[in-house]
Short mmCIF file of C-alpha atoms and ligand atoms in Angstrom, two decimals:
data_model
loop_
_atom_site.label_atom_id
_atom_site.label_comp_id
_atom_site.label_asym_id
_atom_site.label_seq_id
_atom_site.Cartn_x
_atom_site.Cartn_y
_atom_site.Cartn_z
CA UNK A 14 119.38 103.23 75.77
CA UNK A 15 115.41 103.73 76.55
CA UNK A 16 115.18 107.15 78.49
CA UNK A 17 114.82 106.66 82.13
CA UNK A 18 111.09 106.24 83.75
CA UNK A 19 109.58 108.69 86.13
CA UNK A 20 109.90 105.85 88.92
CA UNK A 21 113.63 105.51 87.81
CA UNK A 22 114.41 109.14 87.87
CA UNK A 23 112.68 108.69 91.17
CA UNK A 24 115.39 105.58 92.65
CA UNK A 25 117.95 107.94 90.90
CA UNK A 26 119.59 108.96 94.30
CA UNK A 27 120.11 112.70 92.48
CA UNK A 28 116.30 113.21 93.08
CA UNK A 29 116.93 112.55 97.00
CA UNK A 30 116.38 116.01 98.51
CA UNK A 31 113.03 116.92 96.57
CA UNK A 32 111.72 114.01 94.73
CA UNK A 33 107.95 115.92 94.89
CA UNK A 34 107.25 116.80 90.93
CA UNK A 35 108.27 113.91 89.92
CA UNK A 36 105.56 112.00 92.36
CA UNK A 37 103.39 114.85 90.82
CA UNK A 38 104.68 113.78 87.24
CA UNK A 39 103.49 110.47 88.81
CA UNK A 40 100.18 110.76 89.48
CA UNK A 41 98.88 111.50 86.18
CA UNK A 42 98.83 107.67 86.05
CA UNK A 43 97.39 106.42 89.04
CA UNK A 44 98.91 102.82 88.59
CA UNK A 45 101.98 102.50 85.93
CA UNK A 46 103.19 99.29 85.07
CA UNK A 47 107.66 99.33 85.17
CA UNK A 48 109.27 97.55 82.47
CA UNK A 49 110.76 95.36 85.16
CA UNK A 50 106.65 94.30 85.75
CA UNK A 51 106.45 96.66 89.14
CA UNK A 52 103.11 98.39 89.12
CA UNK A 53 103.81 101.90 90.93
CA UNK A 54 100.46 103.41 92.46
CA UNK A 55 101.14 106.78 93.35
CA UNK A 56 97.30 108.00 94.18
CA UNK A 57 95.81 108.30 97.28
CA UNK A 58 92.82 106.49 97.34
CA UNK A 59 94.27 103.69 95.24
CA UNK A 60 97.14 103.43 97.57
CA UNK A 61 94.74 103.17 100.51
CA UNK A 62 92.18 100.36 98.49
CA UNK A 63 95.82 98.45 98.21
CA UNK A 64 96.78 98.46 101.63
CA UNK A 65 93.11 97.18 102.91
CA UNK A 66 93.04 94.58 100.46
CA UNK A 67 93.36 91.22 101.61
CA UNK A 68 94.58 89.93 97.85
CA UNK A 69 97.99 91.64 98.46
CA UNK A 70 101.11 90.02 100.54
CA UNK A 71 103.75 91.69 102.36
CA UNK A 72 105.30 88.12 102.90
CA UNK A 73 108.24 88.11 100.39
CA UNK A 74 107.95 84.21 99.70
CA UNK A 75 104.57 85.61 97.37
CA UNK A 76 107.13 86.83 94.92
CA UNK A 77 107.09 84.01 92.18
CA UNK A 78 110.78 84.46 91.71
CA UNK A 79 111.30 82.58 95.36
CA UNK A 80 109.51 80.12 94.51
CA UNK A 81 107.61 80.05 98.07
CA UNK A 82 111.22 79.58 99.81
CA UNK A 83 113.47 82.58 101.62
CA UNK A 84 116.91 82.40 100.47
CA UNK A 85 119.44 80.33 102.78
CA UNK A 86 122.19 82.67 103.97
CA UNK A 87 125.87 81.19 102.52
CA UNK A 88 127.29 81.90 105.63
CA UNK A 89 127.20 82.90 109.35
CA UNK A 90 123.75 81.23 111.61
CA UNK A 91 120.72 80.70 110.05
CA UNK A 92 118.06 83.94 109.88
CA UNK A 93 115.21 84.53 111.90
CA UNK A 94 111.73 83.81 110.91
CA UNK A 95 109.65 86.12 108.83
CA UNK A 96 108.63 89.24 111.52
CA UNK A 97 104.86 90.25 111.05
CA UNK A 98 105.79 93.10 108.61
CA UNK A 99 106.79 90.81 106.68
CA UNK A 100 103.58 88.26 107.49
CA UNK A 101 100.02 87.75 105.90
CA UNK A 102 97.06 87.15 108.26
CA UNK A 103 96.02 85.00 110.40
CA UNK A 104 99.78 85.02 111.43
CA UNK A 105 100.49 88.54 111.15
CA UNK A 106 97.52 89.12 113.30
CA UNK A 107 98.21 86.52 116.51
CA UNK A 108 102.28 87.80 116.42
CA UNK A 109 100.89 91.84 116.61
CA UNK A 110 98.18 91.09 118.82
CA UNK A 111 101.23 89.25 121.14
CA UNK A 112 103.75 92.34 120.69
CA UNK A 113 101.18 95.05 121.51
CA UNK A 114 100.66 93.24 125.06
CA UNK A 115 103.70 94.87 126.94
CA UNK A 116 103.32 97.37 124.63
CA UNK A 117 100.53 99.48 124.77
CA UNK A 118 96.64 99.82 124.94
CA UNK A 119 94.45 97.48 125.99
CA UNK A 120 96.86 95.82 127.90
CA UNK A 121 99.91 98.26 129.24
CA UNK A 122 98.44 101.72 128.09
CA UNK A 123 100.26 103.82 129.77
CA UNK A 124 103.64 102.66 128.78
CA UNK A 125 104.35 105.19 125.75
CA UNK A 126 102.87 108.09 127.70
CA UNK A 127 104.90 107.55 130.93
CA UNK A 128 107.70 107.46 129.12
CA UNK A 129 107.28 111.58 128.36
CA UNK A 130 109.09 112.72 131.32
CA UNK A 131 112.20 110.47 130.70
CA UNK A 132 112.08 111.09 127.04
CA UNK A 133 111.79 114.84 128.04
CA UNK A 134 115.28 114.27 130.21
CA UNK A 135 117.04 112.88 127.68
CA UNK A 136 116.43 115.37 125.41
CA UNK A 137 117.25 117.96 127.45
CA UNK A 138 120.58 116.09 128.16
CA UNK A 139 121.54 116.22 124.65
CA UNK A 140 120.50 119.86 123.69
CA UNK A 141 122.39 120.83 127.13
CA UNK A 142 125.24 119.18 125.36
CA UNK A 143 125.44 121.52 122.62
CA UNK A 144 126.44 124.15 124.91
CA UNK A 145 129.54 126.40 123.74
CA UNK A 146 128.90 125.30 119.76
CA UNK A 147 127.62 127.75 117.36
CA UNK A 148 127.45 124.12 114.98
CA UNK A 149 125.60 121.31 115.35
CA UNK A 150 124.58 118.52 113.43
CA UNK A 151 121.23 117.86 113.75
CA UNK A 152 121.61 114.24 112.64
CA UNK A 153 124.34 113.17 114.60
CA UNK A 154 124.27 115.36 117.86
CA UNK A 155 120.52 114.44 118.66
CA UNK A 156 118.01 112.94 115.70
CA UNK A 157 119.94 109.61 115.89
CA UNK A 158 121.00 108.92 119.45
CA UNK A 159 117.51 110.01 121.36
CA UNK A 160 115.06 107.27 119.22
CA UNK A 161 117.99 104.66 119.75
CA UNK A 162 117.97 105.08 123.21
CA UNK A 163 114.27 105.00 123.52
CA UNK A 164 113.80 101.50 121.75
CA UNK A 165 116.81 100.53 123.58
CA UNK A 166 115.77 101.37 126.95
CA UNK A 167 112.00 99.74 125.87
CA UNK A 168 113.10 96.70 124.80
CA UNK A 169 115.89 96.49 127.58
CA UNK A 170 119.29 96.35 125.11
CA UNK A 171 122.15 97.58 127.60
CA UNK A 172 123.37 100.97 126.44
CA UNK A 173 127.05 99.68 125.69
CA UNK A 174 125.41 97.79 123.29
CA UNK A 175 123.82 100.00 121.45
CA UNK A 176 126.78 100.84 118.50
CA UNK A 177 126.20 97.00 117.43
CA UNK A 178 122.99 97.33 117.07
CA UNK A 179 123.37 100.40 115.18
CA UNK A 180 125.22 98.72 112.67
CA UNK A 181 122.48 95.66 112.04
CA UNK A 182 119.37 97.95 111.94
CA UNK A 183 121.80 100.34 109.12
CA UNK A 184 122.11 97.32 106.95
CA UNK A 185 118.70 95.86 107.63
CA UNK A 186 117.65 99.03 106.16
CA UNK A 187 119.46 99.09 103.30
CA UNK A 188 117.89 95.76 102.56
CA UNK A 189 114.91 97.44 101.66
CA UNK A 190 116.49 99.75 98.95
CA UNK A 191 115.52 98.19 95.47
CA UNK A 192 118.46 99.79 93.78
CA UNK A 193 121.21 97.48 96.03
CA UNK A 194 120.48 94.68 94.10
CA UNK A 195 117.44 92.12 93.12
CA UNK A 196 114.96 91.05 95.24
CA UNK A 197 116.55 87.76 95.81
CA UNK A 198 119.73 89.29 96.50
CA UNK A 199 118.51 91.88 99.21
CA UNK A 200 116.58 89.33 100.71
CA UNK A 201 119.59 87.29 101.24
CA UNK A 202 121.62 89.83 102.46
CA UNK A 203 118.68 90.85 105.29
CA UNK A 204 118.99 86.82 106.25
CA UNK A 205 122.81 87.01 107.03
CA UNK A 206 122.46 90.49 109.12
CA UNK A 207 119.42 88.57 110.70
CA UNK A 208 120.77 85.69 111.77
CA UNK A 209 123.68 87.75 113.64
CA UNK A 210 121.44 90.04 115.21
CA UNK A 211 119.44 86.98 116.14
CA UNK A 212 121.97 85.40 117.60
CA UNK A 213 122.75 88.19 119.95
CA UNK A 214 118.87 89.08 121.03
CA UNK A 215 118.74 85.07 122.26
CA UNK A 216 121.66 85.65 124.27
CA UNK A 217 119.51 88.94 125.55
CA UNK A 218 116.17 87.00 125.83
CA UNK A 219 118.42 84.45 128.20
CA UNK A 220 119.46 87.49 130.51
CA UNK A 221 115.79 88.48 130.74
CA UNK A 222 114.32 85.35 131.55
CA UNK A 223 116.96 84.76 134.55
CA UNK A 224 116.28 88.37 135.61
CA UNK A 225 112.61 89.66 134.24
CA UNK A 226 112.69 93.46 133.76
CA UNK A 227 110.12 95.72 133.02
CA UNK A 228 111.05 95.84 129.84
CA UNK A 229 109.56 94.80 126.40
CA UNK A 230 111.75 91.44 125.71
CA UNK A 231 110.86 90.67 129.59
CA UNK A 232 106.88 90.99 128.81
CA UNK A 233 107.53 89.31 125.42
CA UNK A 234 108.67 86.15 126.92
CA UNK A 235 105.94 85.96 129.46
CA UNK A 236 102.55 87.55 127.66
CA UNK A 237 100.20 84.53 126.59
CA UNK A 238 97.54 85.56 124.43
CA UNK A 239 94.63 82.90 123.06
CA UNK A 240 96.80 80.88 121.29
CA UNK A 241 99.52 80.60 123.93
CA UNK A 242 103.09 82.76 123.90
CA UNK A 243 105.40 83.87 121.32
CA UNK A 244 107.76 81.06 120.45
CA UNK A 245 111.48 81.94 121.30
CA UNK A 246 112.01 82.76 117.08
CA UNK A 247 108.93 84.57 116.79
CA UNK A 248 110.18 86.59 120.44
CA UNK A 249 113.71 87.66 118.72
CA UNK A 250 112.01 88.20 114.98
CA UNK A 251 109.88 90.81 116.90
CA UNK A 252 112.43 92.06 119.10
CA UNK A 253 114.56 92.73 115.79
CA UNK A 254 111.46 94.31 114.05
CA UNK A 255 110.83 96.96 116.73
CA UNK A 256 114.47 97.83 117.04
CA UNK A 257 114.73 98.31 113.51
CA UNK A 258 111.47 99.75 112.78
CA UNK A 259 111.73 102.08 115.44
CA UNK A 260 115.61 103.86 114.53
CA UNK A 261 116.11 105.19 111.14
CA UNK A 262 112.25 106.32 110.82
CA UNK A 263 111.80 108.41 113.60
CA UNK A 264 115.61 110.10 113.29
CA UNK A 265 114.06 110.92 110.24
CA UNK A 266 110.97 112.47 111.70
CA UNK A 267 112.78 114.53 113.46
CA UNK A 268 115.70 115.69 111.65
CA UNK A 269 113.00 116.43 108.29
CA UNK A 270 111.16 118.47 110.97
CA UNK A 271 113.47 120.51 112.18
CA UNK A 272 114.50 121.18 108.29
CA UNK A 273 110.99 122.08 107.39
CA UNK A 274 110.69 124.48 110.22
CA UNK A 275 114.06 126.32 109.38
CA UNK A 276 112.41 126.87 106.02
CA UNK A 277 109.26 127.85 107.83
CA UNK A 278 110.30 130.40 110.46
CA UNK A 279 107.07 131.52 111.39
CA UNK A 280 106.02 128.18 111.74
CA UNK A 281 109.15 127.99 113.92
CA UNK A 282 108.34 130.73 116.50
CA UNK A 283 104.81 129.90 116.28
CA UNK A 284 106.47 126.12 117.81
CA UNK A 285 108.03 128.05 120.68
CA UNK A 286 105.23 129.87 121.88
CA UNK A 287 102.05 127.66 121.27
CA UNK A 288 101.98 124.35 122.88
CA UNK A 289 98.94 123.37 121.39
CA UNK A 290 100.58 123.33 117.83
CA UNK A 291 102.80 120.57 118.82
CA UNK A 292 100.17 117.43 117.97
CA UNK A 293 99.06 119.00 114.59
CA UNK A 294 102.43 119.65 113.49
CA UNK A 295 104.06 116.63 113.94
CA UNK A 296 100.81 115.38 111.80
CA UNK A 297 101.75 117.77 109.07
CA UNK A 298 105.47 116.75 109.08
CA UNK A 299 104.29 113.10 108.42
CA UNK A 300 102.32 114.39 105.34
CA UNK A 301 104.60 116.90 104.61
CA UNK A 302 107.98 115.10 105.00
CA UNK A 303 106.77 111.80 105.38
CA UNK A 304 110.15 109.44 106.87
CA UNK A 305 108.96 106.87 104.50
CA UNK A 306 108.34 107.03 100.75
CA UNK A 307 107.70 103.82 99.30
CA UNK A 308 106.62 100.67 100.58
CA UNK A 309 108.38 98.41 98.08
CA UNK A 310 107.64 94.79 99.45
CA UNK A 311 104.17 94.06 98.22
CA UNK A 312 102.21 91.28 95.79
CA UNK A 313 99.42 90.74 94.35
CA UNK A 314 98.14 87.02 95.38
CA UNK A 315 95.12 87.81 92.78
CA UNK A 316 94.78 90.05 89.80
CA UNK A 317 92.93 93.11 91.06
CA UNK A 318 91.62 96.18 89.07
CA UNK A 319 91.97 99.15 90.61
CA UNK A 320 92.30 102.99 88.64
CA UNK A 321 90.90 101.30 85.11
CA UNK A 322 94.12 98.78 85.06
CA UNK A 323 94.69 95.46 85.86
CA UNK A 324 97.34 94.49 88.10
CA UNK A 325 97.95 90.49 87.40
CA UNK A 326 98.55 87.86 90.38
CA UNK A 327 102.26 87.76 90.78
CA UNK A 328 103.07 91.21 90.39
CA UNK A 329 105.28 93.27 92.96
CA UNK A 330 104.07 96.22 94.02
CA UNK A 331 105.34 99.49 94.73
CA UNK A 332 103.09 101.95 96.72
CA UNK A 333 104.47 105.76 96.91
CA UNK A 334 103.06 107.01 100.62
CA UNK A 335 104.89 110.48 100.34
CA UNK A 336 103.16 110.71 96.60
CA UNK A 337 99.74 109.78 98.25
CA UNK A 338 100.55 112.38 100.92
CA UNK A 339 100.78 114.90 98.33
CA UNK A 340 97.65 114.09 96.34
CA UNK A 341 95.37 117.25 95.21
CA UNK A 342 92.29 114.82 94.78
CA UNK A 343 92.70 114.00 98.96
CA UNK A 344 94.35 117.12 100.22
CA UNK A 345 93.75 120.72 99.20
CA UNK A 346 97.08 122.96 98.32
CA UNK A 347 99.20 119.50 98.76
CA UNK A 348 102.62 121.18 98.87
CA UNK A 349 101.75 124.07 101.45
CA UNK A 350 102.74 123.22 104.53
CA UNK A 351 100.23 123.86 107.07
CA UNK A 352 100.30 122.47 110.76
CA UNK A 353 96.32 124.13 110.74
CA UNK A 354 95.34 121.33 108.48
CA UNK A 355 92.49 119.44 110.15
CA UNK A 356 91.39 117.10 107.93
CA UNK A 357 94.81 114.92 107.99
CA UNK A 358 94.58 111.41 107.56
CA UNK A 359 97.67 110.95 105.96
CA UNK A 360 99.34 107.85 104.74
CA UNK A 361 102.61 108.19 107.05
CA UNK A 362 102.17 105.35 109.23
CA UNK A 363 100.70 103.93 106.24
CA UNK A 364 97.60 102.06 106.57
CA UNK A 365 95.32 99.21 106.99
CA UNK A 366 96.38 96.04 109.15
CA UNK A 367 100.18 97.19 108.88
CA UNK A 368 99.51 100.28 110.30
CA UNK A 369 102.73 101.37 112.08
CA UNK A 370 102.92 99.79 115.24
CA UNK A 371 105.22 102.29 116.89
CA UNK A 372 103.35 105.46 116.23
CA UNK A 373 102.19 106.28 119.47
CA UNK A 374 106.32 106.45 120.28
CA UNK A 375 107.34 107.67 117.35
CA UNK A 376 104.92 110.80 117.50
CA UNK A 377 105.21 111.45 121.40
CA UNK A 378 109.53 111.50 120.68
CA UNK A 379 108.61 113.56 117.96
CA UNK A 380 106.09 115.70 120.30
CA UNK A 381 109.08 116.05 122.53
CA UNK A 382 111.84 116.42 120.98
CA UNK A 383 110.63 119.54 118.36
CA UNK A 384 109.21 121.63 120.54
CA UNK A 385 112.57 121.61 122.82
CA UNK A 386 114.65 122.12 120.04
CA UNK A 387 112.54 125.28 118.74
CA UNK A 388 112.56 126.72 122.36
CA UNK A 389 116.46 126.48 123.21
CA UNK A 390 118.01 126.67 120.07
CA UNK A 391 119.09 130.71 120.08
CA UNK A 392 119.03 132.19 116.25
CA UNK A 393 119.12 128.88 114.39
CA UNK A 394 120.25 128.80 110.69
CA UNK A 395 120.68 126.06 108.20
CA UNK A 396 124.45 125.85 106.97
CA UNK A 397 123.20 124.00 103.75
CA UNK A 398 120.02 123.65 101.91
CA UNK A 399 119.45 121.24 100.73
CA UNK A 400 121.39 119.64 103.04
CA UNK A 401 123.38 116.25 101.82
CA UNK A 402 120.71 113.07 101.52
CA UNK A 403 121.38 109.39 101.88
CA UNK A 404 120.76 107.59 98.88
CA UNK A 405 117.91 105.51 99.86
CA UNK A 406 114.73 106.30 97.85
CA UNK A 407 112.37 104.13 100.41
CA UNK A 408 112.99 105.97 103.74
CA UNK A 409 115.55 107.95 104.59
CA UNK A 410 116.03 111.73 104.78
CA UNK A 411 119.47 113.98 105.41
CA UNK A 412 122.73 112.16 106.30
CA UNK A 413 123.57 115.63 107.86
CA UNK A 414 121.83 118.58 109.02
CA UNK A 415 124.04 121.33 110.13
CA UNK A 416 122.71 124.35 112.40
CA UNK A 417 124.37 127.41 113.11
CA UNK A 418 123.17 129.01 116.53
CA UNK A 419 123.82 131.98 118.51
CA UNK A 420 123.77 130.10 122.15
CA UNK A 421 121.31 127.21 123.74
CA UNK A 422 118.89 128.52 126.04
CA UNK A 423 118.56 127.26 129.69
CA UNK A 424 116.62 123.66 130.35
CA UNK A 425 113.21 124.01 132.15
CA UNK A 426 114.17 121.15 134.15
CA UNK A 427 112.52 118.75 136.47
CA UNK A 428 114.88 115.57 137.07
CA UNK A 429 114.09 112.17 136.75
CA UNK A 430 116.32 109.51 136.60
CA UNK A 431 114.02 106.36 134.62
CA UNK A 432 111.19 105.51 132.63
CA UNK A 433 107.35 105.10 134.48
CA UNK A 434 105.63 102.92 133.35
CA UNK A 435 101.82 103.52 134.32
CA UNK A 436 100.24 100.22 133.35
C1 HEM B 508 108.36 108.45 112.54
C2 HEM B 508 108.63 107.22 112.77
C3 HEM B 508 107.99 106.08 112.06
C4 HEM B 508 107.44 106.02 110.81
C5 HEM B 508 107.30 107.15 109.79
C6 HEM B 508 106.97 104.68 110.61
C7 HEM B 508 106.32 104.25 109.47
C8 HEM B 508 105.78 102.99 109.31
C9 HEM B 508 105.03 102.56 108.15
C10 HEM B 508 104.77 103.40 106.92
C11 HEM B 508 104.65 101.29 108.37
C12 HEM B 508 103.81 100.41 107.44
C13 HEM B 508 104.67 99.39 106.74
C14 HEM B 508 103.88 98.53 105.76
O1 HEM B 508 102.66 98.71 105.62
O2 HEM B 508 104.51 97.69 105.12
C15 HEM B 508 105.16 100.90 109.66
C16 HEM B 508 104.99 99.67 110.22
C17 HEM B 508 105.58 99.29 111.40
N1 HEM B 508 106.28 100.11 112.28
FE1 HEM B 508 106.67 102.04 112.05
N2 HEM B 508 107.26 103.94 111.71
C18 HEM B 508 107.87 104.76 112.63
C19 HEM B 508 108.30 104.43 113.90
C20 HEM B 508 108.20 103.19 114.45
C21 HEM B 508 108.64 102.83 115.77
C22 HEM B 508 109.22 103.80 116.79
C23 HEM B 508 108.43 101.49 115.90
C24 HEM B 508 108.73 100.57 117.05
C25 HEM B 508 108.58 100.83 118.28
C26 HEM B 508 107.81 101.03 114.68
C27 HEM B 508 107.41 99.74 114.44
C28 HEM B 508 106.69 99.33 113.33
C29 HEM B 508 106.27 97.96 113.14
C30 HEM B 508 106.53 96.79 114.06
C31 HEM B 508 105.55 97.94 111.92
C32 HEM B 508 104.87 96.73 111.29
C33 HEM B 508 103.41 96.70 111.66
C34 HEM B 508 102.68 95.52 111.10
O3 HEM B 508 103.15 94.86 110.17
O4 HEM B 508 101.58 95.22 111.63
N3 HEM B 508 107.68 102.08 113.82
N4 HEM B 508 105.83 101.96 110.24
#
């Protein structure tokens, strides 16, 4: 059997917890071609020149082996259409431009930033419910429920709800995994879980237009931008999109956070006593620990030369973010981690006109959350390191992070009961 390549040994799920030398072992070839045909760029700049370069797709029907046609799901409803992840412009670019309406800046601006002082209750509710435990998971006891109930109470998804949901984004996300099957097959499975969890955001969508809230799906069904509103596929493609988008990553954030800082115990007190070193930290943790690796889902529509190679028309694509992150031609002393760093532009939210839509949330949950945990957690001590990973190369991060602590200091607390929205 032909020895394994670097970007296989990198899928291997045994390279989980510190897949970093072998992206270094991957950069000495900006742009390697996989025996499968996959080119994997795993440079900086060439990364960036890909992801502002109108010649590649994220649509998966530019894959030749569709043959221009998603797969049909064999059972259950039909899926949803393509969301604009998944869309080229000028499509991609009227469905964001739609979304970002009840969303954020220019239109609601102050909706992510009024939501601080909730988002600052609820986690303060669930560190004040570690009380009595010298244990915790990390994972479990507060990286995963605080971002699900955040793009649950934005999007208006009733809390006793939220466990379904759960389940759909988990296997929407394994969709993206390239070793759980071919492309054809993954994108088949993503239909079926679609077309449930479409089927149960229409019956949502119904309760919102009956009873408009001031929520996300309620300003999705009534924003009209230049080329009129959303259609009622297009509203629950989106609606799936953010809740997906918006769960696994930014438990990830979080929970890689709080491991980097237990390794990094001065960085760690530093956290608890200077609340300026909040912003540039959680910048650094997206460089550092960046929630997603690889973005898998691109093609070339052209051939394109980029780092003295040729990548044909046709080819997929497979772009290594947390490689890029780690580049010594774009950042000095790559694998120090330094929350001083000014000169930051990492690739964590990736780049270009998918840029992560979320990222004002996802950093101002992040803002909140590790700061509060470094303050009240008394003594805090990793159980395990590395801790235990989940298997999925693409993004992903522990399946458990277990704490040992002395006590849980008192809340600073102020009360508030909902979200403000500031518009
Ligand atoms: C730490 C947390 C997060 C990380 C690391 C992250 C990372 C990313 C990355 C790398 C992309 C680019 C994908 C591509 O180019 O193919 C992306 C896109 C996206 N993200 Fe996030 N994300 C996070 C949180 C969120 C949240 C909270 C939401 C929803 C509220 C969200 C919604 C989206 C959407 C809708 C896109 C697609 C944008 C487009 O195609 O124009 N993300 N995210």
């Amino acid at each position: 059997m032909a020895e394994a390549s670097v970007y296989e040994r990198v899928l291997d799920p045994a390279s989980r917890a510190n897949p970093f030398p072998l992206y270094a072992e991957l950069r000495k070839t900006p742009v390697r071609r996989e025996a499968d045909g996959t080119y994997v760029v795993s440079t900086y700049h060439e990364i960036t020149a890909l992801l502002h370069d109108p010649r590649v797709s994220t649509d998966p029907r530019s894959r030749p082996e569709l043959g221009g046609a998603l797969p049909v799901p064999e059972d259950g409803p039909p899926g949803l259409p393509l969301p604009f992840i998944n869309r080229d412009p000028p499509v991609h670019d009227q469905l964001r431009e739609l979304a970002m309406r009840p969303f954020g800046p220019p239109c609601t601006p102050g909706r992510i930033d009024g939501m601080r002082p909730w988002l600052t209750d609820i986690t303060t509710g669930l560190i004040d419910s570690f009380a009595g435990k010298h244990r915790i998971d990390i994972v479990e006891d507060f990286a995963y429920p605080l971002p699900v109930i955040a793009i649950c109470q934005i999007l208006g998804v009733p809390r006793e709800d939220q466990p379904r949901f759960s389940h759909w984004a988990d296997a929407l996300i394994a969709a993206v995994d390239p070793t759980t099957g071919t492309f054809e097959e993954r994108q088949r499975r993503r239909e079926r879980v679609n077309g449930d969890l479409g089927q149960y955001l229409n019956g949502l969508a119904d309760a919102h237009a009956r009873q408009p809230g001031d929520d996300l799906i309620s300003g999705l069904l009534t924003e009209t931008g230049p080329q009129g509103p959303m259609s009622r596929e297009d509203l629950l493609s989106t609606s799936a999109l953010l809740l997906v988008a918006g769960h696994e990553t930014t438990v990830n954030l979080i929970t890689r956070g709080m491991l980097t800082l237990l390794r990094h115990p001065d960085v760690l007190d530093r956290l608890r006593r200077e609340p300026g070193l909040t912003t540039p930290l959680v910048e650094e943790l997206l460089r550092y620990e960046p929630p997603v690796h690889i973005l898998p889902n691109r093609t070339t529509l052209a051939d394109i030369d980029v780092a003295d190679t040729t990548i044909p028309e046709g080819s997929p694509l497979a772009l290594m973010l947390a490689a890029g992150n780690r580049d010594p031609g774009r950042f000095p002393d790559p694998d120090r981690f330094d929350p001083d760093r000014t000169d930051n532009a990492h690739l964590g939210f990736g780049s270009g006109i998918h840029y992560c839509f979320g990222a004002p949330l996802a950093r101002t949950e992040a803002q909140v959350a590790l700061p509060e945990l470094a303050r009240r957690l008394v003594n805090p001590r990793l159980v395990a390191d590395p801790p235990p990973y989940r298997p999925n190369p693409v993004l992903g991060g522990p399946r458990h992070l277990l704490v040992d602590l002395e006590t849980v200091a008192p809340a600073e607390r102020a009360v508030r009961t909902s979200p403000g929205v500031s518009p």
